[in-house]
Backbone as CSV, one residue per row, in Angstrom:
resi,resn,N_x,N_y,N_z,CA_x,CA_y,CA_z,C_x,C_y,C_z
1,MET,0.839,-1.194,0.000,0.000,0.000,0.000,0.878,1.249,0.000
2,ALA,0.607,2.172,-0.871,1.389,3.404,-0.955,1.062,4.304,0.225
3,ALA,2.089,4.970,0.726,1.888,5.907,1.823,1.066,7.096,1.334
4,ALA,0.190,7.572,2.195,-0.661,8.711,1.840,-0.655,9.713,2.973
5,CYS,-1.058,10.928,2.671,-1.189,11.976,3.676,-2.509,11.741,4.405
6,ALA,-2.420,11.195,5.603,-3.621,10.820,6.338,-4.286,12.011,7.005
7,ARG,-3.484,12.887,7.575,-4.044,14.041,8.270,-3.260,15.275,7.894
8,VAL,-3.963,16.390,7.868,-3.336,17.665,7.583,-3.744,18.610,8.702
9,TRP,-2.755,19.312,9.255,-3.038,20.266,10.330,-4.155,21.206,9.900
10,PRO,-5.183,21.399,10.754,-6.332,22.231,10.358,-5.953,23.663,9.985
11,GLY,-4.862,24.180,10.524,-4.444,25.537,10.201,-3.610,25.633,8.942
12,TRP,-3.430,24.490,8.256,-2.621,24.452,7.028,-3.168,25.435,6.020
13,ILE,-2.289,26.274,5.543,-2.634,27.194,4.462,-1.789,26.756,3.285
14,SER,-2.433,26.128,2.327,-1.670,25.607,1.196,-1.215,26.756,0.308
15,PRO,-0.006,26.632,-0.230,0.452,27.644,-1.173,-0.535,27.750,-2.335
16,PRO,-0.703,28.949,-2.885,-1.672,29.136,-3.969,-1.486,28.126,-5.097
17,GLY,-2.570,27.453,-5.446,-2.547,26.519,-6.561,-1.914,25.176,-6.264
18,SER,-1.513,24.923,-4.998,-0.856,23.649,-4.692,-1.871,22.510,-4.734
19,VAL,-1.362,21.299,-4.912,-2.251,20.142,-4.975,-2.883,19.900,-3.611
20,GLU,-4.078,19.315,-3.617,-4.736,18.937,-2.378,-3.974,17.764,-1.783
21,ILE,-3.626,17.831,-0.500,-2.779,16.782,0.049,-3.486,15.802,0.972
22,ALA,-4.593,16.189,1.594,-5.271,15.266,2.509,-5.761,14.046,1.742
23,GLY,-5.283,12.871,2.147,-5.683,11.627,1.512,-4.923,11.283,0.249
24,ALA,-4.096,12.194,-0.219,-3.354,11.963,-1.461,-2.100,11.132,-1.198
25,PRO,-1.684,10.332,-2.172,-0.391,9.646,-2.026,0.713,10.691,-1.858
26,ILE,1.688,10.388,-1.029,2.763,11.340,-0.761,3.414,11.819,-2.056
27,LEU,3.699,10.909,-2.957,4.401,11.295,-4.185,3.570,12.187,-5.105
28,ALA,2.259,12.290,-4.876,1.410,13.143,-5.710,1.764,14.620,-5.549
29,MET,2.457,14.971,-4.468,2.826,16.365,-4.222,4.087,16.780,-4.962
30,TYR,4.764,15.810,-5.581,6.068,16.066,-6.188,6.045,15.753,-7.684
31,PRO,6.830,16.510,-8.470,6.941,16.164,-9.886,7.629,14.803,-10.028
32,THR,7.338,14.117,-11.099,7.849,12.764,-11.333,9.365,12.679,-11.201
33,ASP,10.074,13.689,-11.683,11.537,13.621,-11.626,12.092,13.762,-10.206
34,GLU,11.261,14.057,-9.220,11.687,14.144,-7.822,11.312,12.897,-7.021
35,HIS,10.552,11.978,-7.593,10.055,10.822,-6.844,11.169,9.987,-6.228
36,GLU,12.224,9.716,-6.975,13.304,8.888,-6.436,14.001,9.590,-5.275
37,ARG,14.224,10.894,-5.397,14.847,11.651,-4.304,13.961,11.614,-3.055
38,VAL,12.649,11.767,-3.234,11.725,11.749,-2.099,11.706,10.360,-1.463
39,ARG,11.660,9.309,-2.274,11.705,7.942,-1.722,12.971,7.739,-0.889
40,HIS,14.096,8.199,-1.418,15.369,8.070,-0.703,15.317,8.838,0.627
41,ALA,14.773,10.058,0.596,14.672,10.867,1.815,13.758,10.211,2.845
42,LEU,12.637,9.638,2.416,11.741,8.958,3.348,12.424,7.737,3.972
43,ALA,13.176,7.016,3.162,13.923,5.863,3.688,14.954,6.325,4.709
44,GLU,15.600,7.446,4.446,16.579,7.993,5.395,15.894,8.415,6.697
45,ALA,14.719,9.030,6.594,13.969,9.403,7.801,13.622,8.160,8.613
46,ASP,13.222,7.096,7.926,12.883,5.852,8.630,14.116,5.244,9.291
47,ARG,15.274,5.357,8.630,16.505,4.786,9.163,17.058,5.620,10.321
48,ALA,17.141,6.937,10.102,17.798,7.820,11.069,16.832,8.509,12.036
49,GLY,15.543,8.492,11.719,14.561,9.153,12.572,14.138,10.520,12.064
50,HIS,15.004,11.170,11.270,14.704,12.518,10.782,15.506,12.773,9.519
51,VAL,14.928,13.559,8.630,15.668,14.010,7.441,15.162,15.389,7.051
52,ARG,16.070,16.199,6.537,15.728,17.515,5.978,16.279,17.529,4.562
53,PHE,15.457,17.966,3.607,15.922,18.012,2.227,15.172,19.081,1.449
54,GLU,15.811,19.549,0.387,15.187,20.500,-0.527,14.679,19.738,-1.736
55,THR,13.534,20.156,-2.216,12.929,19.532,-3.384,11.988,20.544,-4.016
56,THR,11.124,20.097,-4.889,10.091,20.959,-5.449,8.738,20.287,-5.231
57,ASN,7.732,21.111,-5.006,6.355,20.624,-4.895,5.599,21.011,-6.150
58,LEU,4.535,20.280,-6.379,3.754,20.419,-7.590,2.490,21.232,-7.332
59,ARG,2.207,22.164,-8.244,0.943,22.899,-8.195,-0.076,22.175,-9.074
60,LYS,-1.348,22.510,-8.892,-2.412,21.897,-9.693,-2.204,22.105,-11.184
61,ASP,-1.629,23.248,-11.563,-1.426,23.534,-12.982,-0.175,22.863,-13.562
62,GLY,0.536,22.094,-12.733,1.723,21.381,-13.193,3.024,22.128,-12.978
63,SER,2.956,23.399,-12.602,4.185,24.142,-12.318,4.715,23.706,-10.946
64,VAL,5.945,24.051,-10.671,6.577,23.634,-9.418,7.071,24.837,-8.640
65,PHE,7.292,24.631,-7.339,7.872,25.661,-6.484,8.815,24.986,-5.499
66,PRO,9.911,25.662,-5.118,10.904,25.051,-4.239,10.421,25.004,-2.784
67,VAL,10.760,23.909,-2.114,10.389,23.740,-0.711,11.532,23.090,0.063
68,GLN,11.516,23.319,1.355,12.378,22.567,2.260,11.465,21.662,3.074
69,MET,11.783,20.383,3.104,10.987,19.399,3.834,11.752,18.919,5.063
70,ASP,11.051,18.776,6.159,11.568,18.130,7.361,10.629,16.972,7.652
71,VAL,11.172,15.773,7.739,10.361,14.571,7.955,10.898,13.826,9.160
72,VAL,10.001,13.462,10.064,10.339,12.677,11.253,9.547,11.382,11.194
73,SER,10.231,10.262,11.401,9.547,8.968,11.509,9.281,8.692,12.981
74,VAL,8.029,8.437,13.305,7.627,8.164,14.680,7.433,6.668,14.831
75,ARG,8.054,6.109,15.841,8.007,4.659,16.056,7.081,4.307,17.214
76,ASP,6.521,3.113,17.141,5.667,2.639,18.227,6.540,2.001,19.316
77,ALA,5.914,1.458,20.349,6.636,0.880,21.480,7.523,-0.301,21.081
78,ARG,7.197,-0.970,19.985,8.006,-2.101,19.514,9.127,-1.674,18.575
79,GLY,9.170,-0.389,18.254,10.214,0.108,17.365,9.830,0.132,15.902
80,ALA,8.619,-0.281,15.581,8.161,-0.252,14.186,7.689,1.159,13.848
81,ARG,7.916,1.565,12.580,7.451,2.889,12.180,5.938,2.943,12.252
82,GLY,5.438,3.903,12.998,4.005,4.086,13.116,3.480,5.040,12.057
83,TYR,4.175,6.166,11.911,3.777,7.174,10.948,4.920,8.175,10.794
84,ARG,4.762,9.075,9.852,5.733,10.144,9.649,5.035,11.488,9.842
85,VAL,5.798,12.444,10.349,5.327,13.824,10.465,6.215,14.659,9.555
86,ALA,5.593,15.423,8.676,6.368,16.235,7.741,5.935,17.692,7.825
87,THR,6.916,18.572,7.732,6.632,19.993,7.609,7.285,20.482,6.326
88,MET,6.613,21.408,5.690,7.092,21.948,4.427,7.202,23.455,4.549
89,GLN,8.313,24.005,4.075,8.477,25.460,4.023,8.663,25.845,2.563
90,ASP,7.772,26.674,2.065,7.895,27.196,0.708,9.131,28.104,0.689
91,SER,10.102,27.773,-0.132,11.342,28.550,-0.160,11.460,29.418,-1.419
92,THR,10.341,29.727,-2.054,10.346,30.537,-3.271,11.060,31.865,-3.047
93,GLU,10.683,32.584,-1.995,11.284,33.885,-1.748,12.760,33.763,-1.406
94,LEU,13.141,32.743,-0.657,14.546,32.534,-0.327,15.381,32.286,-1.559
95,LYS,14.832,31.535,-2.519,15.546,31.229,-3.744,15.700,32.455,-4.654
96,GLN,14.827,33.450,-4.485,14.883,34.635,-5.320,15.910,35.650,-4.832
97,VAL,16.355,35.510,-3.598,17.305,36.462,-3.014,18.699,36.202,-3.499
């Protein structure tokens, strides 16, 4: 089963035109050419507990915008991955400076 965005913080303000993420497969937020990098980053988060990486997110119109992702893998009492928590920072303005 592919990982999906199960919950989204109620105060989430999606960047203009960004894809809807609640219930969507994680990779749906990224352009196809970023999928392997995202898979690698998620595996690293699962291995190390946390990962930070830069990538691009996909808008509904197919255009992309730069983001910084922080992903934490949360484990249950037996040490198995229970879920991941991710935060995204739109870095468009930072990239323009």
